[in-house]
Coordinates of C-alpha atoms and ligand atoms in Angstrom, one line a residue:
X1 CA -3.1 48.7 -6.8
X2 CA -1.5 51.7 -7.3
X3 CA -3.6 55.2 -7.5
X4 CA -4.7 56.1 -11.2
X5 CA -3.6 59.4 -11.7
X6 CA -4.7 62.5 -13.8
X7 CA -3.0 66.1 -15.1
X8 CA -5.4 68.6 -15.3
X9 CA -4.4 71.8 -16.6
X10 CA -5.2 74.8 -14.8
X11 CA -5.3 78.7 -15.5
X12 CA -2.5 79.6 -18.2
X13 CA 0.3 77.4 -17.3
X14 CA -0.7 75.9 -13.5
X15 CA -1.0 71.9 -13.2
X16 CA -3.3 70.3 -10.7
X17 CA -3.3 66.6 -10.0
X18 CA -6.2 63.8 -9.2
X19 CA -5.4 60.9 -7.8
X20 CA -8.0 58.1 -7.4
X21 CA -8.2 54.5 -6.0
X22 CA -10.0 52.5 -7.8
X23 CA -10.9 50.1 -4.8
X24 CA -12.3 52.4 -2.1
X25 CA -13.7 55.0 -4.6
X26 CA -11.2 57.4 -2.4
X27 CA -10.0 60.2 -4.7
X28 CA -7.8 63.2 -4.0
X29 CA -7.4 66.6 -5.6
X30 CA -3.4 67.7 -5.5
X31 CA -3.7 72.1 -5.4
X32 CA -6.3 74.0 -6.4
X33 CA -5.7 76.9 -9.3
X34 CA -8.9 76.8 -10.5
X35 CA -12.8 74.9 -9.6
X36 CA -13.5 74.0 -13.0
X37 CA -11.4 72.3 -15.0
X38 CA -11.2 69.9 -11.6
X39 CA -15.2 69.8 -11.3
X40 CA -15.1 68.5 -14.8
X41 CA -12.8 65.9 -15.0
X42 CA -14.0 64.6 -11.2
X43 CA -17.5 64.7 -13.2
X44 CA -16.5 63.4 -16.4
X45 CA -15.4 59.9 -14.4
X46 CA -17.9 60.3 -11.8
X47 CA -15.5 60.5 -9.1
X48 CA -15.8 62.6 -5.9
X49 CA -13.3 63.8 -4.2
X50 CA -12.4 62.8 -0.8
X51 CA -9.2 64.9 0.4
X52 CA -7.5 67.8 -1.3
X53 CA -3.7 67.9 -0.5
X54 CA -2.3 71.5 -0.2
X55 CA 1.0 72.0 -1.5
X56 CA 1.8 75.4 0.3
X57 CA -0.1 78.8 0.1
X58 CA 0.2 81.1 -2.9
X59 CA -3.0 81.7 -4.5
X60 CA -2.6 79.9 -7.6
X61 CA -2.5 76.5 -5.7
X62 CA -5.4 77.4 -3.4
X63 CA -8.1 79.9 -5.1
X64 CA -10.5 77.1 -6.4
X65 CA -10.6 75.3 -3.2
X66 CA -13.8 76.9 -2.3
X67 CA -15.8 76.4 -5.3
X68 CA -14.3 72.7 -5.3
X69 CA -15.7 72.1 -1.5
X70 CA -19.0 73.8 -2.7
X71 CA -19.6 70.1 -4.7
X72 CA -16.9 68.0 -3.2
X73 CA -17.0 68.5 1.0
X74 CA -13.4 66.5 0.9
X75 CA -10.8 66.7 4.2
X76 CA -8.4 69.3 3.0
X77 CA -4.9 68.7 4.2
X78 CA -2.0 71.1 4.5
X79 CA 1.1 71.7 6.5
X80 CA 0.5 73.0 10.0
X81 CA 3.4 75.7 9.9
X82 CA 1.2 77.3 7.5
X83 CA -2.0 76.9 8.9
X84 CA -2.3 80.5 9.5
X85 CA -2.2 81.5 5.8
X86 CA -3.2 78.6 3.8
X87 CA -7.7 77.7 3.9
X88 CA -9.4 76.6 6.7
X89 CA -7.5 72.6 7.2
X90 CA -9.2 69.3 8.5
X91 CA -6.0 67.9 8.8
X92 CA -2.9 69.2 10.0
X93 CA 0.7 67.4 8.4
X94 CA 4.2 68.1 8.9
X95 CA 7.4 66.2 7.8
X96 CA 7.0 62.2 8.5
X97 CA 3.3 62.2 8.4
X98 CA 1.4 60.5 6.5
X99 CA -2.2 60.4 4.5
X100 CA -3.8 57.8 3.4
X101 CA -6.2 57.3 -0.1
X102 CA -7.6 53.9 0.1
X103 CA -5.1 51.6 0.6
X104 CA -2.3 53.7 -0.1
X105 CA -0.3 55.6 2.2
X106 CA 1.5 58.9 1.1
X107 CA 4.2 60.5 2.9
X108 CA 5.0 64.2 3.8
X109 CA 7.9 66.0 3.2
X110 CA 8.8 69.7 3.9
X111 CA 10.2 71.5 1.4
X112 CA 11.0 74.5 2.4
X113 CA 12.4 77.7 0.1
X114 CA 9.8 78.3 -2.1
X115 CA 7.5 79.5 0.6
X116 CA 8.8 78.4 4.3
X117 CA 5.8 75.2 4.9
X118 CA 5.8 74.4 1.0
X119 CA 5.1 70.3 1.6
X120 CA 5.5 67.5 -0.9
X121 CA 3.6 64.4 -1.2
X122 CA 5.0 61.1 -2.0
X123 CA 3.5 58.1 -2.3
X124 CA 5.6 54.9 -2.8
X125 CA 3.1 52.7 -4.1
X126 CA 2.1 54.7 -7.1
X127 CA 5.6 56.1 -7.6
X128 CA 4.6 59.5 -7.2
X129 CA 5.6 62.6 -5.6
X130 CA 3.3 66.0 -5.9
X131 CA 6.0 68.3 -5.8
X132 CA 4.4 71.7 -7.5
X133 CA 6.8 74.2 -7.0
X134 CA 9.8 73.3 -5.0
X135 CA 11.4 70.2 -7.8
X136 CA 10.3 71.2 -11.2
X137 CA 10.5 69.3 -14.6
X138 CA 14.2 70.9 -15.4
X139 CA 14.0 73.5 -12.9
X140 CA 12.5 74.6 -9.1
X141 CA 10.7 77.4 -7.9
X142 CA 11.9 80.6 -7.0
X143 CA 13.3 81.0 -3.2
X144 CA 10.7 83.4 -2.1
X145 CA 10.9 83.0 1.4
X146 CA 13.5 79.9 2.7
X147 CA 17.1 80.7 2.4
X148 CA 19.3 78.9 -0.7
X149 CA 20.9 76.1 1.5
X150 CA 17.5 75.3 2.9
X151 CA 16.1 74.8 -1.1
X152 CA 18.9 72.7 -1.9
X153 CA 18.1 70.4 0.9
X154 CA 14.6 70.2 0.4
X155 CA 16.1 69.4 -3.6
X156 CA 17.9 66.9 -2.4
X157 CA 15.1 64.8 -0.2
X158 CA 13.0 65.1 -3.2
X159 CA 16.1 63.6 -5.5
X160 CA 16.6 61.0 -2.9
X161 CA 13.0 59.4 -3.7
X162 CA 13.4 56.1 -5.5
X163 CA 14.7 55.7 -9.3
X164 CA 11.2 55.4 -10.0
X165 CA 9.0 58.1 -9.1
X166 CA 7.6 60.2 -11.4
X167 CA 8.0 63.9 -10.1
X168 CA 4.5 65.7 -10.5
X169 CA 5.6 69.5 -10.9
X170 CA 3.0 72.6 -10.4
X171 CA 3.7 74.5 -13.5
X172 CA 4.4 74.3 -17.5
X173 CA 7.2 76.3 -17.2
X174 CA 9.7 73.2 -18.8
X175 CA 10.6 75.0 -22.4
X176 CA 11.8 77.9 -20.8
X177 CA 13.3 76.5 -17.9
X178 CA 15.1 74.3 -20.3
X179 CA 16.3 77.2 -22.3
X180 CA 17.8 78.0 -19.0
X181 CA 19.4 74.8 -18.1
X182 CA 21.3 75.1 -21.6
X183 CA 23.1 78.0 -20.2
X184 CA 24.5 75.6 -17.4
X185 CA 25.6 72.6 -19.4
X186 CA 25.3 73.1 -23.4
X187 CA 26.7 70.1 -23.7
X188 CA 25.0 67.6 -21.6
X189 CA 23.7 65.5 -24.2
X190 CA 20.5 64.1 -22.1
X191 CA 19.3 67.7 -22.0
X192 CA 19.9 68.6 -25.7
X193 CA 18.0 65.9 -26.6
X194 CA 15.4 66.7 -23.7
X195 CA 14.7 70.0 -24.6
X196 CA 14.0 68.9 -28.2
X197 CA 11.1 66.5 -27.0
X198 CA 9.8 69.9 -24.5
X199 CA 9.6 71.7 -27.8
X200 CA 8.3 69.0 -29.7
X201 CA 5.8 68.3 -26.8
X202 CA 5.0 72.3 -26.7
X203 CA 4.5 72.6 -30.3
X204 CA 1.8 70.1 -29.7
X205 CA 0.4 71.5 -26.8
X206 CA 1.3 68.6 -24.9
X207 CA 2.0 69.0 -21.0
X208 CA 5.3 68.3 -20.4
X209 CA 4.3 67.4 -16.8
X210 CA 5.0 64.8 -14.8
X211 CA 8.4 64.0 -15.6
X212 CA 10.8 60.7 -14.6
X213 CA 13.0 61.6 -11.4
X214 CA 15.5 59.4 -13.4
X215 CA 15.6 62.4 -16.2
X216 CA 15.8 65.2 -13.3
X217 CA 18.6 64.1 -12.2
X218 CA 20.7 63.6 -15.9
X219 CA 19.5 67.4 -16.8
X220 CA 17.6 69.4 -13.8
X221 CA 20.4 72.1 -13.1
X222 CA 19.1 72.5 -9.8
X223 CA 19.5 68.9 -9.2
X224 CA 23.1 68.8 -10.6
X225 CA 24.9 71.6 -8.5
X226 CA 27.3 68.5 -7.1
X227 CA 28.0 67.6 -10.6
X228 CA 32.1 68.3 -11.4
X229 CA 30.4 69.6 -14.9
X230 CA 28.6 72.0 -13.5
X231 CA 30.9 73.2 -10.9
X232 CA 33.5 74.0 -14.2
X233 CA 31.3 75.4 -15.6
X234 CA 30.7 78.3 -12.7
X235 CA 34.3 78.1 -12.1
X236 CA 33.1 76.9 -8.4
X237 CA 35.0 73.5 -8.6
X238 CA 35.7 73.9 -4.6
X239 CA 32.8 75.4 -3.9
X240 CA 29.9 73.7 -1.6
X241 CA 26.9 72.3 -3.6
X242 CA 24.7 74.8 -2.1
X243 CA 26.6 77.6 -3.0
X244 CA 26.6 76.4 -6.4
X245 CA 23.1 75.5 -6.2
X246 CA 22.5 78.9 -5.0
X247 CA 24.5 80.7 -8.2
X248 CA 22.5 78.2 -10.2
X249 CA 19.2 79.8 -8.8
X250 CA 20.2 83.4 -9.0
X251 CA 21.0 83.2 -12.6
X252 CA 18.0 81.8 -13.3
X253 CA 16.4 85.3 -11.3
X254 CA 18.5 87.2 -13.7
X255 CA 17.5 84.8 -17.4
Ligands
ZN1 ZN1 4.1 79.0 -5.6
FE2 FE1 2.8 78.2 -8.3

């Protein structure tokens, strides 16, 4: 059965995730902004948590940890190449590994360019993939420490996944990200009509997180630096896809 999953809204615009089977009681907390908004929805279902999956270090993935462990003493996993900088880990993960929550198994996948040991989790069953900020709904994260090339591979695994996972992105950053991706291709009529449902979404204060893979890949810019479109549209038609990814990216620096 797959995991039930839940969006829990975090600081001003962070996202954290809990995912829970139903069968085994197992439950896992996906990043950590912030204790309480996690506490409560954890409480509100009377669930406990029984693993918390790192995504990579910043602080506003990793701050609440603390306060969440105070309640809920879960195995906290995280990637081993960061181990020196993210919290104290139970379990150490790198590419290929897995982790399991009940019955269902979820892989790792590195990710680096955001930060160098950014991992994602996907997990086939349930059709998801914790992302946070390396594939974003219509955009990515900034290259802070991995080169371009290395982001637009780590883009690629993640656009690889299968036609059906839902991509469960770190921040609510779509509406202006969209804005962005206009820029790119005004004329790609699956993102016209996206960004309308972002703003409609917005006006309602609905989260426009997760999002379809499917979708990423008709309007994501960062996704669609292959694209003949897109390459006429940088004048980069001969250009390698992550040189055009990596103008893509820069822009967006500049927006
Ligand atoms: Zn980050
Ligand atoms: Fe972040």
């Amino acid at each position: 059965m797959p995991l039930e999953i839940l969006t829990v809204p975090c600081l001003s615009d962070n996202y954290a995730f809990i995912a829970h089977d139903k069968q085994s009681g197992e439950t896992a907390v996906i990043d950590v902004p912030e204790a309480a908004p996690i506490l409560s929805a954890l409480q509100e279902r009377g669930w406990r948590a029984s693993h918390v999956l790192l995504t990579h270090h910043h602080a506003d993935h990793v701050q609440g940890l603390e306060d969440l462990l105070a309640d809920h003493p879960a195995k906290v996993v995280g990637a081993r190449s960061d181990a020196h900088r993210l919290p104290p880990l139970d379990i150490e993960v790198a590419e290929g590994d897995t982790v399991r929550i009940g019955e269902e198994i979820g892989h790792v996948i590195a990710v680096p360019g955001h930060t160098l040991g950014h991992i994602a989790f996907h997990f086939p069953e349930s059709d998801a993939a914790f992302t946070a900020d390396s594939l974003m709904a219509l955009g990515c994260g900034r290259v802070f420490e991995g080169t371009m090339p290395q982001m637009w591979d780590s883009l690629q695994k993640l656009a690889a996944l299968p036609d059906d996972t839902i991509i469960y992105s770190g921040h609510e950053y779509t509406k202006a990200n969209g804005a962005f991706a206009l820029t790119i291709e005004p004329d790609n009529p699956d993102l016209i009509s996206r960004v309308e449902d972002v703003a409609q979404a917005r006006a309602q204060n609905q989260p426009t997180v997760p999002s379809p893979l499917k979708l990423e890949r008709k309007t994501n810019p960062f996704l669609r630096a292959a694209e003949p479109s897109v390459r006429d549209a940088l004048n980069m038609k001969d250009a390698d896809a992550a040189d055009v990814f990596a103008e893509i990216r820069t822009r967006k620096d500049r927006f």
